Amino acid sequence: MGIVVQKFGGTSLADTDKIKNVAKAVIKEKNNGNDVVVIVSAMGHTTDYLVKLSSEISKNPNKREMDMLLSTGEQVSIALLTMAIQEEGYEAISLNASQVGIITEKVHSTARIIDIKTDKLNKILNEGKIIVVAGFQGVTEDGEITTLGRGGSDTSAVAIAASLKAQRCDIYTDVEGVYTTDPRIVPNASRLEIVSYEEMLELARTGANVLHPRAVETAKVYNVPLRVRSTFKLENLGTYIIGVNEMEISKNVTGVAADTTQVRIVICDVPDQPGNAGKVFEKLAQSNISVDMIIQSYARHNLNTNDIAFTVDENDLKNTLEILENVKKELNASNIFVDDDIAKVSIVGAGMIDRPGIASSMFNALAKANINIKMISTSEIKISCLVNKNDAKKAIQVLHSTFELGSDEIAEVKGDLPNFV
Ligand code: ASP
Ligand code: MG
């Protein structure tokens, strides 16, 4: 027996009946003989509601005050869940991030955790108590409240599991695990029993919204076994996320994901000289803008210029264009084009390493469905194609069936459809 960390998201805590239900899941784990630390998100859509309140007061609210505001959501959950556990006759105590000592860097709204104090947690666990910790929030060395970015309580849970050397971190949510693709788009999508950190990281980044990518990254670095499972179907096993070396790989492709939150930008006729690409991306990096896919065209001899195309998050578009206007002048480039009608469709799988032919199967399948590819990028375990937004749904369906990812069962569908369907 050891320490188990459980994390419950907003939908699992949406009202007091659901909180009582969560208390039962916590107690079940405690009765298995484990020490239990629970991390919670804010109830239901509380965080969205708080963001809305702030927007009614200010278009550009102060980030420190935003963290002050948003961190209150989780504090409501810890107190109510602790009361619900106590009502069942078990000893429990709630702690916020300052009380635990979840130390972050001094950055508001997207802080990273740098240290977690474990003395107090271990002492309380030794007394036999269940601990309920506020996710998503942290505190700086000098006592300022920070938050980790939207969806960040997954990361809180994994970081606490890593620091306590927990035997497992279970992420409870409203879906039954990680699927081969979004079951709302492909009804016979299969639940994956096991997926590697590496694959999950790619799936999380390319639009499978089950887990916060930083949570998966942290789990990978500290080798924390993760499990995603449903709060509402405790009898189901969910999906285990573990190191790639610990699993047997049977399929080339594990999953298909789509991301429609990016825009493509092309900067045309950049002189073909050393240092120019560096200049473009250095300026973006200085403004903290992450670039995803990048393609530099082949410089034809007679022109001696390149086109550089890349994608950024749609929220960074305005900033990116401001920066590029200056870069364009400095480098004497000709034009800047923006294309926001794009979706990035990706196939992911640790099994594609060293197996040629997967990329061509993907391109042929898209071609057969009459889907044009606008840009391609690859990594060892992922191939992504940019397509038009209104082709995204068809692309996912076609790729899911090409790589034979379907099951005989129809998955249960929850939530709103993705915006591109
Ligand atoms: N409550 C925060 C959010 O809604 C953190 C989380 O749920 O993980 O983004
Ligand atoms: Mg969440």
Coordinates of C-alpha atoms and ligand atoms in Angstrom, one line a residue:
M1 CA 0.0 0.0 0.0
G2 CA 1.2 3.5 -0.7
I3 CA 0.1 7.0 -1.5
V4 CA -2.5 7.5 -4.2
V5 CA -3.3 10.9 -5.6
Q6 CA -6.8 11.5 -7.0
K7 CA -7.7 14.5 -9.1
F8 CA -11.3 15.5 -9.7
G9 CA -12.3 18.0 -12.4
G10 CA -15.1 20.6 -12.5
T11 CA -17.8 18.4 -14.0
S12 CA -17.2 15.8 -11.2
L13 CA -17.8 18.6 -8.6
A14 CA -20.6 20.5 -10.4
D15 CA -23.1 20.4 -7.5
T16 CA -23.3 19.2 -3.9
D17 CA -24.7 15.8 -4.8
K18 CA -21.7 15.3 -7.1
I19 CA -19.4 16.4 -4.4
K20 CA -20.9 13.8 -2.1
N21 CA -20.4 11.2 -4.8
V22 CA -16.7 12.2 -5.1
A23 CA -16.3 11.8 -1.3
K24 CA -17.4 8.2 -1.8
A25 CA -14.8 7.6 -4.5
V26 CA -12.1 9.1 -2.2
I27 CA -13.2 6.9 0.7
K28 CA -13.2 3.8 -1.5
E29 CA -9.5 4.4 -2.2
K30 CA -8.8 5.0 1.5
N31 CA -10.6 1.7 2.3
N32 CA -8.2 0.0 -0.1
G33 CA -5.6 0.7 2.5
N34 CA -3.9 3.6 0.7
D35 CA -3.0 7.1 1.9
V36 CA -5.0 9.5 -0.2
V37 CA -4.3 13.0 -1.4
V38 CA -7.1 14.6 -3.4
I39 CA -6.6 17.5 -5.8
V40 CA -9.7 19.4 -7.0
S41 CA -10.7 21.9 -9.6
A42 CA -13.3 24.6 -9.2
M43 CA -17.0 23.5 -9.2
G44 CA -18.5 23.2 -12.7
H45 CA -18.0 26.3 -14.8
T46 CA -17.0 28.5 -11.9
T47 CA -13.7 29.6 -13.4
D48 CA -15.4 30.7 -16.7
Y49 CA -17.9 32.6 -14.6
L50 CA -15.1 34.4 -12.7
V51 CA -13.4 35.2 -15.9
K52 CA -16.7 36.7 -17.2
L53 CA -17.1 38.8 -14.1
S54 CA -13.7 40.3 -14.5
S55 CA -14.3 41.0 -18.2
E56 CA -17.4 43.0 -17.2
I57 CA -15.1 45.3 -15.1
S58 CA -12.0 45.5 -17.3
K59 CA -10.9 44.6 -20.8
N60 CA -7.4 44.0 -19.6
P61 CA -7.6 43.0 -16.0
N62 CA -4.4 43.1 -13.9
K63 CA -2.9 39.6 -13.9
R64 CA -2.1 39.5 -10.2
E65 CA -5.8 40.3 -9.4
M66 CA -6.9 37.7 -11.9
D67 CA -5.0 35.1 -10.0
M68 CA -6.5 36.4 -6.7
L69 CA -9.9 36.0 -8.3
L70 CA -9.6 32.7 -10.1
S71 CA -7.9 30.9 -7.2
T72 CA -11.0 31.3 -5.1
G73 CA -12.9 28.7 -7.2
E74 CA -10.7 25.8 -6.0
Q75 CA -10.9 27.0 -2.4
V76 CA -14.7 26.5 -2.4
S77 CA -14.2 22.9 -3.7
I78 CA -11.6 21.9 -1.1
A79 CA -13.8 23.0 1.8
L80 CA -17.0 21.4 0.6
L81 CA -15.4 18.1 -0.4
T82 CA -13.6 17.9 3.0
M83 CA -16.9 18.4 4.8
A84 CA -18.5 15.7 2.6
I85 CA -15.7 13.3 3.6
Q86 CA -16.0 14.2 7.2
E87 CA -19.8 13.6 7.0
E88 CA -19.0 10.0 6.1
G89 CA -17.1 9.6 9.3
Y90 CA -13.6 9.9 7.9
E91 CA -10.9 12.3 9.0
A92 CA -9.9 14.9 6.3
I93 CA -8.4 18.3 6.1
S94 CA -8.4 20.9 3.2
L95 CA -5.2 22.8 2.3
N96 CA -4.7 25.6 -0.2
A97 CA -1.4 26.0 -2.1
S98 CA 0.1 28.4 0.4
Q99 CA -0.6 26.0 3.2
V100 CA 0.9 23.1 1.4
G101 CA 3.8 25.1 0.0
I102 CA 3.2 24.6 -3.8
I103 CA 6.0 27.0 -4.8
T104 CA 5.9 28.5 -8.3
E105 CA 7.9 31.0 -10.3
K106 CA 6.8 34.6 -10.0
V107 CA 4.6 34.7 -13.1
H108 CA 0.9 35.4 -13.0
S109 CA -1.7 33.3 -14.9
T110 CA 0.8 30.8 -16.3
A111 CA 3.2 30.0 -13.5
R112 CA 5.3 26.9 -13.4
I113 CA 5.7 24.9 -10.2
I114 CA 9.3 24.9 -8.9
D115 CA 9.0 23.1 -5.6
I116 CA 6.4 21.3 -3.4
K117 CA 7.0 21.0 0.3
T118 CA 6.1 17.5 1.5
D119 CA 6.8 17.6 5.2
K120 CA 3.4 18.8 6.2
L121 CA 1.6 16.5 3.7
N122 CA 3.6 13.4 5.0
K123 CA 2.9 14.3 8.6
I124 CA -0.8 14.6 8.0
L125 CA -0.9 11.4 6.0
N126 CA 0.9 9.6 8.9
E127 CA -1.9 10.7 11.2
G128 CA -4.3 8.8 8.9
K129 CA -6.1 11.8 7.5
I130 CA -7.2 12.3 3.9
I131 CA -5.8 15.6 2.5
V132 CA -7.8 17.7 0.0
V133 CA -5.6 20.2 -1.9
A134 CA -6.7 23.1 -4.1
G135 CA -5.4 22.5 -7.7
F136 CA -4.5 25.2 -10.3
Q137 CA -3.0 27.6 -7.7
G138 CA 0.5 28.1 -6.3
V139 CA 2.4 30.6 -4.2
T140 CA 5.7 32.4 -4.9
E141 CA 8.6 32.4 -2.4
D142 CA 7.4 35.8 -1.2
G143 CA 3.8 34.8 -0.7
E144 CA 2.1 36.0 -3.9
I145 CA -0.8 33.8 -5.2
T146 CA -0.3 32.5 -8.7
T147 CA -2.2 30.2 -11.0
L148 CA -0.9 27.6 -13.4
G149 CA -3.0 28.3 -16.6
R150 CA -6.4 27.0 -17.5
G151 CA -6.8 23.3 -16.9
G152 CA -3.8 23.5 -14.6
S153 CA -5.1 21.4 -11.8
D154 CA -4.1 18.2 -13.7
T155 CA -0.6 19.6 -13.4
S156 CA -1.0 20.3 -9.7
A157 CA -2.1 16.6 -9.2
V158 CA 0.8 15.1 -11.1
A159 CA 3.4 17.4 -9.4
I160 CA 2.1 16.5 -6.0
A161 CA 2.1 12.8 -6.9
A162 CA 5.8 13.2 -8.1
S163 CA 6.9 15.0 -5.0
L164 CA 5.2 12.4 -2.7
K165 CA 6.5 9.5 -4.8
A166 CA 2.9 8.3 -5.0
Q167 CA 2.3 4.9 -6.5
R168 CA -0.3 6.3 -8.9
C169 CA -2.1 9.5 -9.9
D170 CA -5.7 9.0 -11.0
I171 CA -7.4 11.7 -13.0
Y172 CA -11.1 11.5 -12.6
T173 CA -13.2 13.1 -15.3
D174 CA -16.4 12.8 -17.2
V175 CA -15.1 10.6 -20.0
E176 CA -14.1 6.9 -19.6
G177 CA -10.5 7.3 -20.6
V178 CA -8.4 8.3 -23.6
Y179 CA -9.9 7.4 -26.9
T180 CA -8.4 6.7 -30.3
T181 CA -10.1 9.9 -31.4
D182 CA -13.0 12.1 -30.3
P183 CA -16.0 9.8 -30.0
R184 CA -18.3 12.7 -31.0
I185 CA -16.7 12.6 -34.4
V186 CA -16.2 8.8 -34.7
P187 CA -18.8 7.0 -32.7
N188 CA -16.9 3.7 -32.7
A189 CA -13.7 5.2 -31.4
S190 CA -12.0 2.8 -29.0
R191 CA -10.9 3.5 -25.5
L192 CA -7.2 2.9 -25.2
E193 CA -6.2 0.6 -22.3
I194 CA -2.7 1.8 -22.2
V195 CA -1.0 4.8 -23.9
S196 CA 2.6 6.0 -23.5
Y197 CA 3.5 9.4 -22.1
E198 CA 5.0 10.3 -25.4
E199 CA 1.9 9.5 -27.4
M200 CA -0.3 11.2 -24.8
L201 CA 1.8 14.3 -25.0
E202 CA 1.3 14.5 -28.7
L203 CA -2.4 13.7 -28.4
A204 CA -2.8 16.3 -25.7
R205 CA -1.0 19.0 -27.7
T206 CA -2.9 18.2 -30.9
G207 CA -6.3 18.6 -29.5
A208 CA -7.4 15.6 -27.3
N209 CA -8.6 17.7 -24.4
V210 CA -8.5 15.0 -21.8
L211 CA -5.3 16.1 -20.0
H212 CA -3.3 19.2 -19.7
P213 CA -0.1 18.8 -21.7
R214 CA 2.1 20.0 -18.9
A215 CA 0.6 17.4 -16.6
V216 CA 1.7 14.7 -19.0
E217 CA 5.1 16.2 -19.4
T218 CA 5.6 16.2 -15.6
A219 CA 4.4 12.6 -15.3
K220 CA 6.9 11.6 -18.0
V221 CA 9.8 13.4 -16.4
Y222 CA 9.1 12.0 -12.9
N223 CA 7.8 8.6 -14.2
V224 CA 4.4 9.0 -12.4
P225 CA 2.0 6.3 -13.5
L226 CA -1.2 8.1 -14.6
R227 CA -4.7 6.8 -15.0
V228 CA -7.6 8.7 -16.6
R229 CA -11.0 7.3 -15.5
S230 CA -14.6 8.3 -15.1
T231 CA -16.0 9.6 -11.8
F232 CA -19.4 8.4 -12.9
K233 CA -18.4 4.8 -13.7
L234 CA -16.0 3.8 -11.0
E235 CA -16.2 0.1 -12.0
N236 CA -14.4 1.0 -15.3
L237 CA -10.6 0.8 -15.5
G238 CA -10.0 3.9 -17.7
T239 CA -6.7 4.4 -19.5
Y240 CA -3.2 3.9 -18.0
I241 CA -0.5 6.3 -19.2
I242 CA 3.0 4.9 -18.6
G243 CA 6.5 4.9 -20.1
V244 CA 6.9 3.7 -23.7
N245 CA 9.5 1.1 -22.6
E246 CA 7.1 -0.6 -20.3
M247 CA 4.5 -1.3 -22.9
E248 CA 4.2 -3.7 -25.8
I249 CA 3.5 -1.9 -29.0
S250 CA 1.1 -3.7 -31.3
K251 CA -0.2 -0.9 -33.6
N252 CA 1.5 1.6 -35.8
V253 CA -1.0 4.3 -35.1
T254 CA -2.5 4.9 -31.6
G255 CA -4.8 7.8 -32.2
V256 CA -6.0 10.6 -34.4
A257 CA -6.4 14.2 -33.2
A258 CA -7.4 17.6 -34.6
D259 CA -6.6 21.1 -33.5
T260 CA -8.5 24.0 -35.0
T261 CA -7.1 26.8 -32.8
Q262 CA -4.2 27.7 -35.0
V263 CA -3.7 30.1 -37.9
R264 CA -1.2 29.9 -40.7
I265 CA 1.0 32.9 -41.6
V266 CA 3.3 33.1 -44.6
I267 CA 6.0 35.7 -44.9
C268 CA 7.0 36.0 -48.6
D269 CA 10.2 36.6 -50.4
V270 CA 12.6 36.6 -47.4
P271 CA 16.1 37.0 -48.9
D272 CA 18.0 33.7 -48.8
Q273 CA 20.8 34.6 -46.4
P274 CA 22.0 33.1 -43.2
G275 CA 20.3 34.5 -40.1
N276 CA 17.0 35.6 -41.6
A277 CA 14.9 32.7 -40.3
G278 CA 16.5 33.3 -36.9
K279 CA 15.5 37.0 -37.0
V280 CA 11.9 36.1 -37.7
F281 CA 11.5 33.5 -35.0
E282 CA 13.7 35.3 -32.4
K283 CA 11.4 38.3 -32.3
L284 CA 8.4 36.0 -31.9
A285 CA 10.1 34.1 -29.1
Q286 CA 11.0 37.3 -27.3
S287 CA 7.2 38.0 -27.2
N288 CA 6.6 34.5 -25.8
I289 CA 4.7 33.4 -29.0
S290 CA 5.1 29.7 -29.6
V291 CA 5.4 28.6 -33.2
D292 CA 4.2 25.2 -34.2
M293 CA 4.6 24.0 -37.8
I294 CA 7.3 25.7 -39.9
I295 CA 8.1 25.3 -43.5
Q296 CA 10.7 27.2 -45.4
S297 CA 10.4 26.9 -49.2
Y298 CA 13.2 25.9 -51.5
A299 CA 15.1 29.0 -52.8
R300 CA 14.9 29.0 -56.5
H301 CA 18.3 30.2 -57.9
N302 CA 17.0 33.0 -60.0
L303 CA 15.1 34.5 -57.1
N304 CA 17.3 34.0 -54.1
T305 CA 14.3 34.4 -51.7
N306 CA 12.3 32.0 -49.5
D307 CA 8.8 31.9 -48.3
I308 CA 8.5 31.0 -44.7
A309 CA 5.2 29.6 -43.5
F310 CA 4.3 28.8 -39.9
T311 CA 1.4 28.4 -37.6
V312 CA 0.7 30.1 -34.3
D313 CA -2.2 30.0 -31.8
E314 CA -5.1 32.1 -33.0
N315 CA -4.9 34.2 -29.8
D316 CA -1.4 35.2 -30.7
L317 CA -2.3 36.4 -34.2
K318 CA -2.6 40.1 -33.5
N319 CA 0.7 40.2 -31.7
T320 CA 2.4 38.1 -34.4
L321 CA 1.3 40.4 -37.2
E322 CA 2.5 43.5 -35.3
I323 CA 5.9 41.9 -34.9
L324 CA 6.1 40.6 -38.5
E325 CA 5.3 44.0 -40.0
N326 CA 8.6 45.3 -38.5
V327 CA 10.5 42.1 -39.5
K328 CA 9.1 42.5 -43.0
K329 CA 10.6 45.9 -43.3
E330 CA 13.9 45.0 -41.7
L331 CA 14.4 42.0 -44.0
N332 CA 12.9 43.5 -47.1
A333 CA 10.3 40.8 -47.5
S334 CA 7.4 41.4 -49.8
N335 CA 4.1 40.2 -48.3
I336 CA 2.5 38.6 -45.3
F337 CA -0.5 36.3 -45.8
V338 CA -2.8 35.0 -43.1
D339 CA -5.0 31.8 -43.4
D340 CA -7.3 31.1 -40.5
D341 CA -9.3 28.4 -42.4
I342 CA -7.1 25.6 -41.1
A343 CA -7.2 22.5 -39.0
K344 CA -4.2 20.4 -38.0
V345 CA -5.0 16.8 -38.2
S346 CA -2.5 14.4 -36.7
I347 CA -1.9 10.7 -36.4
V348 CA 0.1 9.7 -33.4
G349 CA 1.8 6.4 -32.5
A350 CA 5.0 5.1 -30.9
G351 CA 4.6 2.2 -33.3
M352 CA 5.5 4.4 -36.3
I353 CA 9.1 4.7 -35.4
D354 CA 11.2 3.1 -38.1
R355 CA 8.2 2.0 -40.1
P356 CA 8.2 3.6 -43.5
G357 CA 4.9 3.8 -45.4
I358 CA 2.7 5.3 -42.6
A359 CA 3.1 8.8 -44.0
S360 CA 2.2 7.7 -47.5
S361 CA -0.9 5.8 -46.2
M362 CA -2.0 9.0 -44.5
F363 CA -1.5 11.2 -47.6
N364 CA -3.2 8.7 -49.9
A365 CA -6.2 8.3 -47.6
L366 CA -6.7 12.1 -47.5
A367 CA -6.3 12.3 -51.3
K368 CA -8.9 9.6 -51.8
A369 CA -11.3 11.6 -49.7
N370 CA -10.5 14.6 -51.9
I371 CA -8.9 16.5 -49.0
N372 CA -6.1 18.9 -49.9
I373 CA -3.1 19.1 -47.7
K374 CA -1.8 22.6 -47.1
M375 CA 1.3 21.8 -44.9
I376 CA 2.9 18.8 -43.4
S377 CA 5.1 18.3 -40.3
T378 CA 6.5 15.2 -38.7
S379 CA 8.1 14.0 -35.5
E380 CA 9.3 10.5 -34.6
I381 CA 5.8 9.5 -33.4
K382 CA 3.5 12.0 -35.2
I383 CA 2.5 13.1 -38.6
S384 CA 0.4 16.3 -38.9
C385 CA -1.3 17.7 -42.0
L386 CA -3.0 21.1 -42.2
V387 CA -6.3 20.9 -44.0
N388 CA -9.2 23.3 -44.5
K389 CA -11.4 23.5 -41.4
N390 CA -14.4 22.1 -43.1
D391 CA -12.4 19.0 -44.1
A392 CA -11.3 18.2 -40.5
K393 CA -14.2 16.0 -39.6
K394 CA -13.9 13.9 -42.7
A395 CA -10.1 13.7 -42.4
I396 CA -10.4 12.3 -38.8
Q397 CA -13.0 9.7 -39.9
V398 CA -11.0 8.6 -42.9
L399 CA -7.7 8.3 -41.0
H400 CA -9.4 6.5 -38.1
S401 CA -10.7 3.9 -40.4
T402 CA -7.6 3.7 -42.6
F403 CA -5.5 2.8 -39.6
E404 CA -8.2 0.4 -38.3
L405 CA -8.7 2.1 -34.9
G406 CA -12.4 1.5 -34.5
S407 CA -14.0 -0.9 -32.0
D408 CA -17.2 -2.9 -32.2
E409 CA -18.8 -0.7 -29.6
I410 CA -20.3 2.7 -29.8
A411 CA -18.7 5.0 -27.3
E412 CA -20.9 7.1 -25.0
V413 CA -20.9 10.7 -26.3
K414 CA -20.8 13.7 -23.9
G415 CA -20.5 17.4 -24.1
D416 CA -20.7 19.9 -27.0
L417 CA -19.5 19.1 -30.4
P418 CA -16.1 20.5 -31.4
N419 CA -16.5 23.8 -33.2
F420 CA -15.4 22.5 -36.6
V421 CA -18.1 19.8 -36.8
Ligands
ASP1 N1 -10.4 25.6 -12.6 C1 -9.3 25.8 -13.5 C2 -9.9 25.9 -14.9 O1 -11.1 25.8 -15.1 C3 -8.3 24.7 -13.4 C4 -8.8 23.4 -13.9 O2 -9.9 23.1 -14.0 O3 -7.9 22.5 -14.1 O4 -9.2 26.1 -15.9
MG2 MG -10.0 20.6 -16.1

